[in-house]
PDB file of C-alpha atoms in Angstrom:
ATOM      1  CA  UNK A 824      90.697 114.760  87.872  1.00 95.00           C
ATOM      2  CA  UNK A 825      89.974 113.175  91.276  1.00 98.00           C
ATOM      3  CA  UNK A 826      87.653 115.187  93.518  1.00 98.00           C
ATOM      4  CA  UNK A 827      88.107 115.108  97.288  1.00 98.00           C
ATOM      5  CA  UNK A 828      85.472 116.468  99.673  1.00 98.00           C
ATOM      6  CA  UNK A 829      86.386 117.627 103.192  1.00 97.00           C
ATOM      7  CA  UNK A 830      83.372 119.187 104.872  1.00 97.00           C
ATOM      8  CA  UNK A 831      85.241 119.592 108.183  1.00 96.00           C
ATOM      9  CA  UNK A 832      88.645 120.884 107.081  1.00 95.00           C
ATOM     10  CA  UNK A 833      91.350 121.611 109.639  1.00 94.00           C
ATOM     11  CA  UNK A 834      94.718 123.237 110.046  1.00 92.00           C
ATOM     12  CA  UNK A 835      96.924 120.389 111.271  1.00 88.00           C
ATOM     13  CA  UNK A 836      99.498 121.476 113.842  1.00 89.00           C
ATOM     14  CA  UNK A 837     102.229 119.028 114.904  1.00 87.00           C
ATOM     15  CA  UNK A 838     104.316 119.629 118.038  1.00 90.00           C
ATOM     16  CA  UNK A 839     107.415 117.580 118.802  1.00 90.00           C
ATOM     17  CA  UNK A 840     108.560 117.187 122.414  1.00 92.00           C
ATOM     18  CA  UNK A 841     111.439 115.106 123.775  1.00 93.00           C
ATOM     19  CA  UNK A 842     109.129 113.150 126.070  1.00 92.00           C
ATOM     20  CA  UNK A 843     105.423 113.660 126.789  1.00 92.00           C
ATOM     21  CA  UNK A 844     104.545 113.558 130.498  1.00 90.00           C
ATOM     22  CA  UNK A 845     101.098 114.227 131.991  1.00 89.00           C
ATOM     23  CA  UNK A 846     100.769 117.288 134.304  1.00 91.00           C
ATOM     24  CA  UNK A 847     104.136 118.711 133.163  1.00 89.00           C
ATOM     25  CA  UNK A 848     105.332 121.674 131.129  1.00 92.00           C
ATOM     26  CA  UNK A 849     107.038 120.817 127.844  1.00 92.00           C
ATOM     27  CA  UNK A 850     109.491 122.610 125.609  1.00 93.00           C
ATOM     28  CA  UNK A 851     108.413 122.135 121.994  1.00 93.00           C
ATOM     29  CA  UNK A 852     111.392 121.271 119.806  1.00 93.00           C
ATOM     30  CA  UNK A 853     109.653 121.568 116.437  1.00 90.00           C
ATOM     31  CA  UNK A 854     106.321 122.898 115.091  1.00 89.00           C
ATOM     32  CA  UNK A 855     104.768 122.278 111.681  1.00 85.00           C
ATOM     33  CA  UNK A 856     101.440 123.417 110.190  1.00 88.00           C
ATOM     34  CA  UNK A 857      99.699 122.147 107.086  1.00 88.00           C
ATOM     35  CA  UNK A 858      96.223 121.920 105.506  1.00 91.00           C
ATOM     36  CA  UNK A 859      94.333 119.017 107.041  1.00 89.00           C
ATOM     37  CA  UNK A 860      91.095 117.167 107.374  1.00 91.00           C
ATOM     38  CA  UNK A 861      90.725 113.715 105.873  1.00 93.00           C
ATOM     39  CA  UNK A 862      89.942 114.708 102.298  1.00 95.00           C
ATOM     40  CA  UNK A 863      92.789 117.220 102.115  1.00 95.00           C
ATOM     41  CA  UNK A 864      95.191 114.573 103.396  1.00 93.00           C
ATOM     42  CA  UNK A 865      93.909 112.282 100.634  1.00 95.00           C
ATOM     43  CA  UNK A 866      94.375 115.047  98.057  1.00 96.00           C
ATOM     44  CA  UNK A 867      97.968 115.662  99.111  1.00 93.00           C
ATOM     45  CA  UNK A 868      98.919 111.992  98.758  1.00 94.00           C
ATOM     46  CA  UNK A 869      97.139 111.672  95.411  1.00 96.00           C
ATOM     47  CA  UNK A 870      99.012 114.719  94.118  1.00 95.00           C
ATOM     48  CA  UNK A 871     102.305 113.220  95.326  1.00 93.00           C
ATOM     49  CA  UNK A 872     101.441 110.115  93.305  1.00 93.00           C
ATOM     50  CA  UNK A 873     101.055 112.278  90.202  1.00 94.00           C
ATOM     51  CA  UNK A 874      97.277 112.643  90.009  1.00 96.00           C
ATOM     52  CA  UNK A 875      95.408 115.862  89.279  1.00 96.00           C
ATOM     53  CA  UNK A 876      93.214 116.647  92.295  1.00 97.00           C
ATOM     54  CA  UNK A 877      90.536 119.200  93.114  1.00 97.00           C
ATOM     55  CA  UNK A 878      89.725 119.748  96.794  1.00 98.00           C
ATOM     56  CA  UNK A 879      86.410 121.156  97.957  1.00 98.00           C
ATOM     57  CA  UNK A 880      84.721 121.704 101.313  1.00 97.00           C
ATOM     58  CA  UNK A 881      84.682 124.737 103.617  1.00 97.00           C
ATOM     59  CA  UNK A 882      87.293 127.193 104.914  1.00 96.00           C
ATOM     60  CA  UNK A 883      86.897 130.290 107.061  1.00 96.00           C
ATOM     61  CA  UNK A 884      88.582 132.648 109.521  1.00 95.00           C
ATOM     62  CA  UNK A 885      92.293 132.990 110.218  1.00 94.00           C
ATOM     63  CA  UNK A 886      92.924 129.255 110.231  1.00 94.00           C
ATOM     64  CA  UNK A 887      90.985 128.936 106.995  1.00 95.00           C
ATOM     65  CA  UNK A 888      93.241 131.547 105.404  1.00 95.00           C
ATOM     66  CA  UNK A 889      96.320 129.694 106.628  1.00 93.00           C
ATOM     67  CA  UNK A 890      94.888 126.470 105.252  1.00 94.00           C
ATOM     68  CA  UNK A 891      94.263 128.011 101.821  1.00 95.00           C
ATOM     69  CA  UNK A 892      97.761 129.507 101.768  1.00 93.00           C
ATOM     70  CA  UNK A 893      99.121 126.034 102.421  1.00 91.00           C
ATOM     71  CA  UNK A 894      97.049 124.600  99.574  1.00 92.00           C
ATOM     72  CA  UNK A 895      98.387 127.298  97.244  1.00 91.00           C
ATOM     73  CA  UNK A 896     101.846 125.823  97.834  1.00 89.00           C
ATOM     74  CA  UNK A 897     100.701 122.224  97.299  1.00 88.00           C
ATOM     75  CA  UNK A 898     101.530 121.234  93.698  1.00 91.00           C
ATOM     76  CA  UNK A 899      98.827 119.317  91.853  1.00 92.00           C
ATOM     77  CA  UNK A 900      95.904 120.391  94.057  1.00 96.00           C
ATOM     78  CA  UNK A 901      93.257 122.838  92.819  1.00 96.00           C
ATOM     79  CA  UNK A 902      91.548 124.776  95.633  1.00 96.00           C
ATOM     80  CA  UNK A 903      87.736 124.768  95.301  1.00 97.00           C
ATOM     81  CA  UNK A 904      86.950 125.379  98.989  1.00 97.00           C
ATOM     82  CA  UNK A 905      83.809 127.363  99.840  1.00 97.00           C
ATOM     83  CA  UNK A 906      84.455 130.493 101.980  1.00 96.00           C
ATOM     84  CA  UNK A 907      82.415 130.718 105.202  1.00 96.00           C
ATOM     85  CA  UNK A 908      82.089 133.124 108.122  1.00 94.00           C
ATOM     86  CA  UNK A 909      82.850 130.422 110.676  1.00 94.00           C
ATOM     87  CA  UNK A 910      86.415 129.636 111.733  1.00 95.00           C
ATOM     88  CA  UNK A 911      88.107 126.498 110.448  1.00 95.00           C
ATOM     89  CA  UNK A 912      89.177 124.196 113.272  1.00 95.00           C
ATOM     90  CA  UNK A 913      92.676 123.094 114.236  1.00 92.00           C
ATOM     91  CA  UNK A 914      93.926 119.628 115.080  1.00 89.00           C
ATOM     92  CA  UNK A 915      97.000 119.295 117.271  1.00 89.00           C
ATOM     93  CA  UNK A 916      99.275 116.251 117.321  1.00 84.00           C
ATOM     94  CA  UNK A 917     101.883 116.084 120.089  1.00 89.00           C
ATOM     95  CA  UNK A 918     104.654 113.683 119.116  1.00 85.00           C
ATOM     96  CA  UNK A 919     106.752 112.116 121.861  1.00 88.00           C
ATOM     97  CA  UNK A 920     110.188 111.819 120.249  1.00 85.00           C
ATOM     98  CA  UNK A 921     111.370 109.312 122.855  1.00 88.00           C
ATOM     99  CA  UNK A 922     108.750 106.761 121.748  1.00 84.00           C
ATOM    100  CA  UNK A 923     107.481 108.031 118.404  1.00 76.00           C
ATOM    101  CA  UNK A 924     103.904 107.944 119.705  1.00 80.00           C
ATOM    102  CA  UNK A 925     101.469 110.814 119.082  1.00 80.00           C
ATOM    103  CA  UNK A 926      98.624 112.308 121.127  1.00 87.00           C
ATOM    104  CA  UNK A 927      95.845 113.882 119.051  1.00 86.00           C
ATOM    105  CA  UNK A 928      93.630 116.847 120.027  1.00 89.00           C
ATOM    106  CA  UNK A 929      90.749 117.715 117.654  1.00 89.00           C
ATOM    107  CA  UNK A 930      88.770 120.942 117.873  1.00 88.00           C
ATOM    108  CA  UNK A 931      85.090 121.015 116.858  1.00 87.00           C
ATOM    109  CA  UNK A 932      84.233 122.362 113.432  1.00 90.00           C
ATOM    110  CA  UNK A 933      82.532 125.673 112.588  1.00 95.00           C
ATOM    111  CA  UNK A 934      78.780 126.136 112.199  1.00 95.00           C
ATOM    112  CA  UNK A 935      77.749 125.723 108.555  1.00 97.00           C
ATOM    113  CA  UNK A 936      74.752 127.865 107.557  1.00 97.00           C
ATOM    114  CA  UNK A 937      72.057 126.799 105.069  1.00 97.00           C
ATOM    115  CA  UNK A 938      73.533 129.346 102.645  1.00 97.00           C
ATOM    116  CA  UNK A 939      76.999 127.766 103.041  1.00 97.00           C
ATOM    117  CA  UNK A 940      75.568 124.314 102.372  1.00 97.00           C
ATOM    118  CA  UNK A 941      73.649 125.490  99.301  1.00 97.00           C
ATOM    119  CA  UNK A 942      76.799 127.114  97.861  1.00 97.00           C
ATOM    120  CA  UNK A 943      78.744 123.908  98.443  1.00 97.00           C
ATOM    121  CA  UNK A 944      76.119 121.747  96.708  1.00 97.00           C
ATOM    122  CA  UNK A 945      76.202 123.986  93.639  1.00 97.00           C
ATOM    123  CA  UNK A 946      80.000 123.718  93.451  1.00 97.00           C
ATOM    124  CA  UNK A 947      79.997 119.965  94.079  1.00 98.00           C
ATOM    125  CA  UNK A 948      77.429 119.254  91.375  1.00 97.00           C
ATOM    126  CA  UNK A 949      79.546 121.188  88.868  1.00 97.00           C
ATOM    127  CA  UNK A 950      82.841 119.553  89.857  1.00 98.00           C
ATOM    128  CA  UNK A 951      81.608 115.984  89.982  1.00 97.00           C
ATOM    129  CA  UNK A 952      80.668 116.040  86.290  1.00 95.00           C
ATOM    130  CA  UNK A 953      84.335 116.210  85.284  1.00 95.00           C
ATOM    131  CA  UNK A 954      85.721 113.897  87.992  1.00 97.00           C
ATOM    132  CA  UNK A 955      87.197 110.459  87.419  1.00 97.00           C
ATOM    133  CA  UNK A 956      86.415 109.520  91.041  1.00 98.00           C
ATOM    134  CA  UNK A 957      85.194 111.172  94.250  1.00 98.00           C
ATOM    135  CA  UNK A 958      86.354 110.777  97.852  1.00 98.00           C
ATOM    136  CA  UNK A 959      83.916 111.838 100.597  1.00 98.00           C
ATOM    137  CA  UNK A 960      85.921 112.001 103.798  1.00 96.00           C
ATOM    138  CA  UNK A 961      85.626 112.831 107.469  1.00 94.00           C
ATOM    139  CA  UNK A 962      83.169 114.124 110.013  1.00 94.00           C
ATOM    140  CA  UNK A 963      80.324 116.554 109.410  1.00 96.00           C
ATOM    141  CA  UNK A 964      80.637 120.029 110.952  1.00 95.00           C
ATOM    142  CA  UNK A 965      77.657 121.484 112.840  1.00 95.00           C
ATOM    143  CA  UNK A 966      74.841 122.586 110.562  1.00 95.00           C
ATOM    144  CA  UNK A 967      75.450 120.043 107.790  1.00 97.00           C
ATOM    145  CA  UNK A 968      72.543 117.570 107.414  1.00 96.00           C
ATOM    146  CA  UNK A 969      73.292 114.130 108.817  1.00 96.00           C
ATOM    147  CA  UNK A 970      72.290 112.629 105.477  1.00 96.00           C
ATOM    148  CA  UNK A 971      74.741 114.841 103.570  1.00 98.00           C
ATOM    149  CA  UNK A 972      76.997 112.041 102.410  1.00 98.00           C
ATOM    150  CA  UNK A 973      74.061 109.967 101.191  1.00 98.00           C
ATOM    151  CA  UNK A 974      73.042 112.897  98.992  1.00 98.00           C
ATOM    152  CA  UNK A 975      76.595 113.384  97.699  1.00 98.00           C
ATOM    153  CA  UNK A 976      76.932 109.661  96.947  1.00 98.00           C
ATOM    154  CA  UNK A 977      73.705 109.710  94.926  1.00 98.00           C
ATOM    155  CA  UNK A 978      74.856 112.791  93.010  1.00 98.00           C
ATOM    156  CA  UNK A 979      78.156 111.136  92.056  1.00 97.00           C
ATOM    157  CA  UNK A 980      76.505 107.881  91.071  1.00 95.00           C
ATOM    158  CA  UNK A 981      73.932 109.811  89.041  1.00 95.00           C
ATOM    159  CA  UNK A 982      76.833 111.218  87.020  1.00 95.00           C
ATOM    160  CA  UNK A 983      78.398 107.780  86.614  1.00 96.00           C
ATOM    161  CA  UNK A 984      81.373 108.689  88.822  1.00 98.00           C
ATOM    162  CA  UNK A 985      82.738 106.094  91.303  1.00 97.00           C
ATOM    163  CA  UNK A 986      82.646 107.324  94.884  1.00 98.00           C
ATOM    164  CA  UNK A 987      84.523 106.290  98.037  1.00 98.00           C
ATOM    165  CA  UNK A 988      83.049 107.094 101.453  1.00 98.00           C
ATOM    166  CA  UNK A 989      85.206 107.358 104.586  1.00 97.00           C
ATOM    167  CA  UNK A 990      83.234 108.520 107.612  1.00 96.00           C
ATOM    168  CA  UNK A 991      81.610 107.075 110.732  1.00 95.00           C
ATOM    169  CA  UNK A 992      78.430 106.890 112.813  1.00 95.00           C
ATOM    170  CA  UNK A 993      75.071 107.934 111.434  1.00 96.00           C
ATOM    171  CA  UNK A 994      76.569 109.684 108.355  1.00 97.00           C
ATOM    172  CA  UNK A 995      78.196 106.340 107.460  1.00 96.00           C
ATOM    173  CA  UNK A 996      74.982 104.379 108.031  1.00 96.00           C
ATOM    174  CA  UNK A 997      72.993 106.680 105.777  1.00 97.00           C
ATOM    175  CA  UNK A 998      75.782 106.960 103.251  1.00 97.00           C
ATOM    176  CA  UNK A 999      76.088 103.177 102.891  1.00 96.00           C
ATOM    177  CA  UNK A1000      72.383 102.945 102.077  1.00 96.00           C
ATOM    178  CA  UNK A1001      73.042 105.235  99.068  1.00 97.00           C
ATOM    179  CA  UNK A1002      75.265 102.460  97.631  1.00 97.00           C
ATOM    180  CA  UNK A1003      78.777 103.962  97.394  1.00 97.00           C
ATOM    181  CA  UNK A1004      81.307 102.072  95.317  1.00 97.00           C
ATOM    182  CA  UNK A1005      83.740 101.765  98.248  1.00 97.00           C
ATOM    183  CA  UNK A1006      83.485 102.374 101.983  1.00 97.00           C
ATOM    184  CA  UNK A1007      86.627 102.424 104.141  1.00 96.00           C
ATOM    185  CA  UNK A1008      85.750 102.219 107.839  1.00 95.00           C
ATOM    186  CA  UNK A1009      88.106 101.133 110.576  1.00 92.00           C
ATOM    187  CA  UNK A1010      87.240  98.086 112.665  1.00 91.00           C
ATOM    188  CA  UNK A1011      85.434 100.090 115.357  1.00 93.00           C
ATOM    189  CA  UNK A1012      83.401 102.088 112.818  1.00 95.00           C
ATOM    190  CA  UNK A1013      82.464  98.898 111.004  1.00 93.00           C
ATOM    191  CA  UNK A1014      81.374  97.245 114.261  1.00 94.00           C
ATOM    192  CA  UNK A1015      79.289 100.306 115.170  1.00 94.00           C
ATOM    193  CA  UNK A1016      77.613 100.196 111.758  1.00 93.00           C
ATOM    194  CA  UNK A1017      76.788  96.488 111.757  1.00 94.00           C
ATOM    195  CA  UNK A1018      76.893  95.299 115.384  1.00 92.00           C
ATOM    196  CA  UNK A1019      79.362  92.579 114.347  1.00 91.00           C
ATOM    197  CA  UNK A1020      82.869  92.623 115.828  1.00 90.00           C
ATOM    198  CA  UNK A1021      84.444  89.995 113.563  1.00 92.00           C
ATOM    199  CA  UNK A1022      85.761  92.049 110.610  1.00 91.00           C
ATOM    200  CA  UNK A1023      84.819  89.677 107.793  1.00 91.00           C
ATOM    201  CA  UNK A1024      81.311  89.167 109.098  1.00 94.00           C
ATOM    202  CA  UNK A1025      80.914  92.917 109.604  1.00 93.00           C
ATOM    203  CA  UNK A1026      82.164  93.627 106.070  1.00 93.00           C
ATOM    204  CA  UNK A1027      79.679  91.145 104.653  1.00 94.00           C
ATOM    205  CA  UNK A1028      76.901  92.906 106.563  1.00 94.00           C
ATOM    206  CA  UNK A1029      78.033  96.320 105.267  1.00 95.00           C
ATOM    207  CA  UNK A1030      77.846  95.032 101.700  1.00 95.00           C
ATOM    208  CA  UNK A1031      74.326  93.776 102.306  1.00 94.00           C
ATOM    209  CA  UNK A1032      73.438  97.264 103.544  1.00 95.00           C
ATOM    210  CA  UNK A1033      74.459  98.792 100.228  1.00 94.00           C
ATOM    211  CA  UNK A1034      78.242  99.195  99.894  1.00 95.00           C
ATOM    212  CA  UNK A1035      79.570  97.637  96.697  1.00 95.00           C
ATOM    213  CA  UNK A1036      83.028  97.154  98.234  1.00 96.00           C
ATOM    214  CA  UNK A1037      84.147  97.305 101.865  1.00 96.00           C
ATOM    215  CA  UNK A1038      87.791  97.948 102.713  1.00 96.00           C
ATOM    216  CA  UNK A1039      88.196  97.738 106.486  1.00 94.00           C
ATOM    217  CA  UNK A1040      91.232  99.220 108.202  1.00 93.00           C
ATOM    218  CA  UNK A1041      92.536  96.799 110.846  1.00 91.00           C
ATOM    219  CA  UNK A1042      95.203  99.097 112.266  1.00 85.00           C
ATOM    220  CA  UNK A1043      98.625  97.486 112.488  1.00 83.00           C
ATOM    221  CA  UNK A1044      97.221  94.359 110.811  1.00 88.00           C
ATOM    222  CA  UNK A1045      96.562  96.178 107.540  1.00 91.00           C
ATOM    223  CA  UNK A1046      93.416  96.052 105.393  1.00 95.00           C
ATOM    224  CA  UNK A1047      90.588  93.623 104.703  1.00 95.00           C
ATOM    225  CA  UNK A1048      88.778  94.018 101.370  1.00 96.00           C
ATOM    226  CA  UNK A1049      85.485  92.388 100.475  1.00 95.00           C
ATOM    227  CA  UNK A1050      84.543  93.064  96.853  1.00 94.00           C
ATOM    228  CA  UNK A1051      82.412  91.634  94.072  1.00 90.00           C
ATOM    229  CA  UNK A1052      85.659  90.283  92.578  1.00 90.00           C
ATOM    230  CA  UNK A1053      86.885  88.508  95.720  1.00 92.00           C
ATOM    231  CA  UNK A1054      88.238  88.986  99.230  1.00 93.00           C
ATOM    232  CA  UNK A1055      91.771  89.837 100.318  1.00 95.00           C
ATOM    233  CA  UNK A1056      93.850  90.846 103.326  1.00 95.00           C
ATOM    234  CA  UNK A1057      96.919  93.038 102.969  1.00 94.00           C
ATOM    235  CA  UNK A1058      99.407  93.452 105.822  1.00 92.00           C
ATOM    236  CA  UNK A1059     102.551  95.536 106.376  1.00 92.00           C
ATOM    237  CA  UNK A1060     105.801  93.645 106.926  1.00 89.00           C
ATOM    238  CA  UNK A1061     106.043  94.704 110.577  1.00 85.00           C
ATOM    239  CA  UNK A1062     104.352  96.763 113.259  1.00 81.00           C
ATOM    240  CA  UNK A1063     105.509 100.370 113.220  1.00 80.00           C
ATOM    241  CA  UNK A1064     105.306 103.189 115.762  1.00 76.00           C
ATOM    242  CA  UNK A1065     104.867 106.832 114.905  1.00 72.00           C
ATOM    243  CA  UNK A1066     102.267 109.481 114.146  1.00 70.00           C
ATOM    244  CA  UNK A1067      99.129 107.825 112.739  1.00 75.00           C
ATOM    245  CA  UNK A1068      97.585 111.140 111.638  1.00 74.00           C
ATOM    246  CA  UNK A1069      96.707 110.819 107.967  1.00 80.00           C
ATOM    247  CA  UNK A1070      97.613 107.124 107.691  1.00 87.00           C
ATOM    248  CA  UNK A1071      94.054 106.057 106.918  1.00 91.00           C
ATOM    249  CA  UNK A1072      93.783 108.921 104.430  1.00 93.00           C
ATOM    250  CA  UNK A1073      96.939 107.725 102.685  1.00 94.00           C
ATOM    251  CA  UNK A1074      95.264 104.321 102.362  1.00 95.00           C
ATOM    252  CA  UNK A1075      92.230 106.000 100.769  1.00 96.00           C
ATOM    253  CA  UNK A1076      94.539 107.726  98.287  1.00 96.00           C
ATOM    254  CA  UNK A1077      96.090 104.388  97.444  1.00 96.00           C
ATOM    255  CA  UNK A1078      92.684 102.830  96.827  1.00 97.00           C
ATOM    256  CA  UNK A1079      91.467 105.747  94.698  1.00 97.00           C
ATOM    257  CA  UNK A1080      94.626 105.967  92.620  1.00 97.00           C
ATOM    258  CA  UNK A1081      94.440 102.231  92.008  1.00 96.00           C
ATOM    259  CA  UNK A1082      90.801 102.577  90.975  1.00 96.00           C
ATOM    260  CA  UNK A1083      91.393 105.283  88.352  1.00 96.00           C
ATOM    261  CA  UNK A1084      94.489 103.414  87.104  1.00 96.00           C
ATOM    262  CA  UNK A1085      92.383 100.214  86.789  1.00 95.00           C
ATOM    263  CA  UNK A1086      94.746  98.155  88.952  1.00 96.00           C
ATOM    264  CA  UNK A1087      93.617  94.739  90.212  1.00 95.00           C
ATOM    265  CA  UNK A1088      92.492  94.658  93.826  1.00 95.00           C
ATOM    266  CA  UNK A1089      95.629  93.018  95.280  1.00 95.00           C
ATOM    267  CA  UNK A1090      97.757  95.804  93.765  1.00 95.00           C
ATOM    268  CA  UNK A1091      95.403  98.508  95.066  1.00 96.00           C
ATOM    269  CA  UNK A1092      95.624  97.046  98.565  1.00 96.00           C
ATOM    270  CA  UNK A1093      99.406  96.713  98.393  1.00 96.00           C
ATOM    271  CA  UNK A1094      99.679 100.381  97.464  1.00 96.00           C
ATOM    272  CA  UNK A1095      97.229 101.440 100.180  1.00 96.00           C
ATOM    273  CA  UNK A1096      99.043  99.558 102.954  1.00 95.00           C
ATOM    274  CA  UNK A1097     102.479 100.739 101.808  1.00 94.00           C
ATOM    275  CA  UNK A1098     101.321 104.373 101.747  1.00 94.00           C
ATOM    276  CA  UNK A1099      99.598 104.075 105.114  1.00 92.00           C
ATOM    277  CA  UNK A1100     102.650 102.534 106.776  1.00 92.00           C
ATOM    278  CA  UNK A1101     105.031 105.064 105.234  1.00 90.00           C
ATOM    279  CA  UNK A1102     102.798 107.869 106.539  1.00 89.00           C
ATOM    280  CA  UNK A1103     102.951 106.545 110.111  1.00 86.00           C
ATOM    281  CA  UNK A1104     106.744 106.521 109.874  1.00 84.00           C
ATOM    282  CA  UNK A1105     106.985 110.103 108.552  1.00 78.00           C
ATOM    283  CA  UNK A1106     107.918 112.877 111.027  1.00 68.00           C
ATOM    284  CA  UNK A1107     105.144 115.238 109.824  1.00 66.00           C
ATOM    285  CA  UNK A1108     101.452 114.339 109.922  1.00 59.00           C
ATOM    286  CA  UNK A1109     100.065 113.239 106.566  1.00 67.00           C
ATOM    287  CA  UNK A1110     103.385 113.052 104.703  1.00 79.00           C
ATOM    288  CA  UNK A1111     105.297 110.044 103.417  1.00 87.00           C
ATOM    289  CA  UNK A1112     108.836 109.419 102.264  1.00 83.00           C
ATOM    290  CA  UNK A1113     108.923 108.184  98.673  1.00 87.00           C
ATOM    291  CA  UNK A1114     111.850 105.804  99.237  1.00 89.00           C
ATOM    292  CA  UNK A1115     110.215 104.267 102.316  1.00 87.00           C
ATOM    293  CA  UNK A1116     106.983 103.834 100.379  1.00 88.00           C
ATOM    294  CA  UNK A1117     108.714 102.130  97.457  1.00 88.00           C
ATOM    295  CA  UNK A1118     110.565  99.778  99.803  1.00 89.00           C
ATOM    296  CA  UNK A1119     107.318  98.870 101.544  1.00 89.00           C
ATOM    297  CA  UNK A1120     105.645  98.089  98.208  1.00 87.00           C
ATOM    298  CA  UNK A1121     107.976  95.115  97.938  1.00 90.00           C
ATOM    299  CA  UNK A1122     107.264  93.940 101.484  1.00 90.00           C
ATOM    300  CA  UNK A1123     103.467  94.121 101.868  1.00 92.00           C
ATOM    301  CA  UNK A1124     101.848  90.675 101.878  1.00 90.00           C
ATOM    302  CA  UNK A1125      98.441  90.050 100.284  1.00 92.00           C
ATOM    303  CA  UNK A1126      96.420  86.894 100.816  1.00 91.00           C
ATOM    304  CA  UNK A1127      92.982  85.949  99.561  1.00 90.00           C
ATOM    305  CA  UNK A1128      91.248  84.854  96.422  1.00 83.00           C
ATOM    306  CA  UNK A1129      89.204  86.111  93.505  1.00 82.00           C
ATOM    307  CA  UNK A1130      85.590  85.093  93.135  1.00 79.00           C
ATOM    308  CA  UNK A1131      85.074  82.401  90.558  1.00 56.00           C
ATOM    309  CA  UNK A1132      83.555  83.774  87.356  1.00 48.00           C
TER     310      UNK A1132
END
């Protein structure tokens, strides 16, 4: 079982309009809703790849109920979300069908009480013991300690379970110091963490700060991985336009699935880039078309070298 943690879950709403124009009224041509937040997006992709997944975090209010109903209809995902009094947030993506571009609107998360946090920790400590790997993903909602991810990393490592961290800002800085197995920042998050704007130099700095492996998302240019086994870059065959919601999470799913399947790093990166690119091309946030993904697997380019033994 792979455990995904989404402390700031969301109900993802996607609107399609023929053309998005500022200061104008728009007729929405299509609306979709689905469980969201980074870890839930990861869980959905992992399940689509055939992995057993348990999803934990928080859910509350009417949107939380809608989110849980959506999870109940998501094959392969076990719902271990903690109920709270606060209301789960929504994220809204407005897709311009004339260009394929998307505009994202993210609501703030609910207030998490000390009692909520204590209940979550109890559940997490139980679940992590039977996990093959853990993904800690996304922002922290109000009320959650800024060092939360550092604590969760230490708990996983104490149980001998590999852990991937995908967050930003101070939670990332503290989480890296707890020595996660993998961190997956984007270029801006990595620069904020290290002060270095050249990706390779920044990744080297992040490893010195505690991360065993750094996989940096470089947007349309793909991924850069700096590991104990070597360094690689993986790139999609072409630049694509579409809805980027969930693309980074699809990459995380690719990395985690490759980890538990014991794939070599070039194959993990190929899978991650192919999934990420296929997700951008999909009409609904966080989904991917299996045929597109399989075609992209043959087209992703990986360069780099293993470290000499």
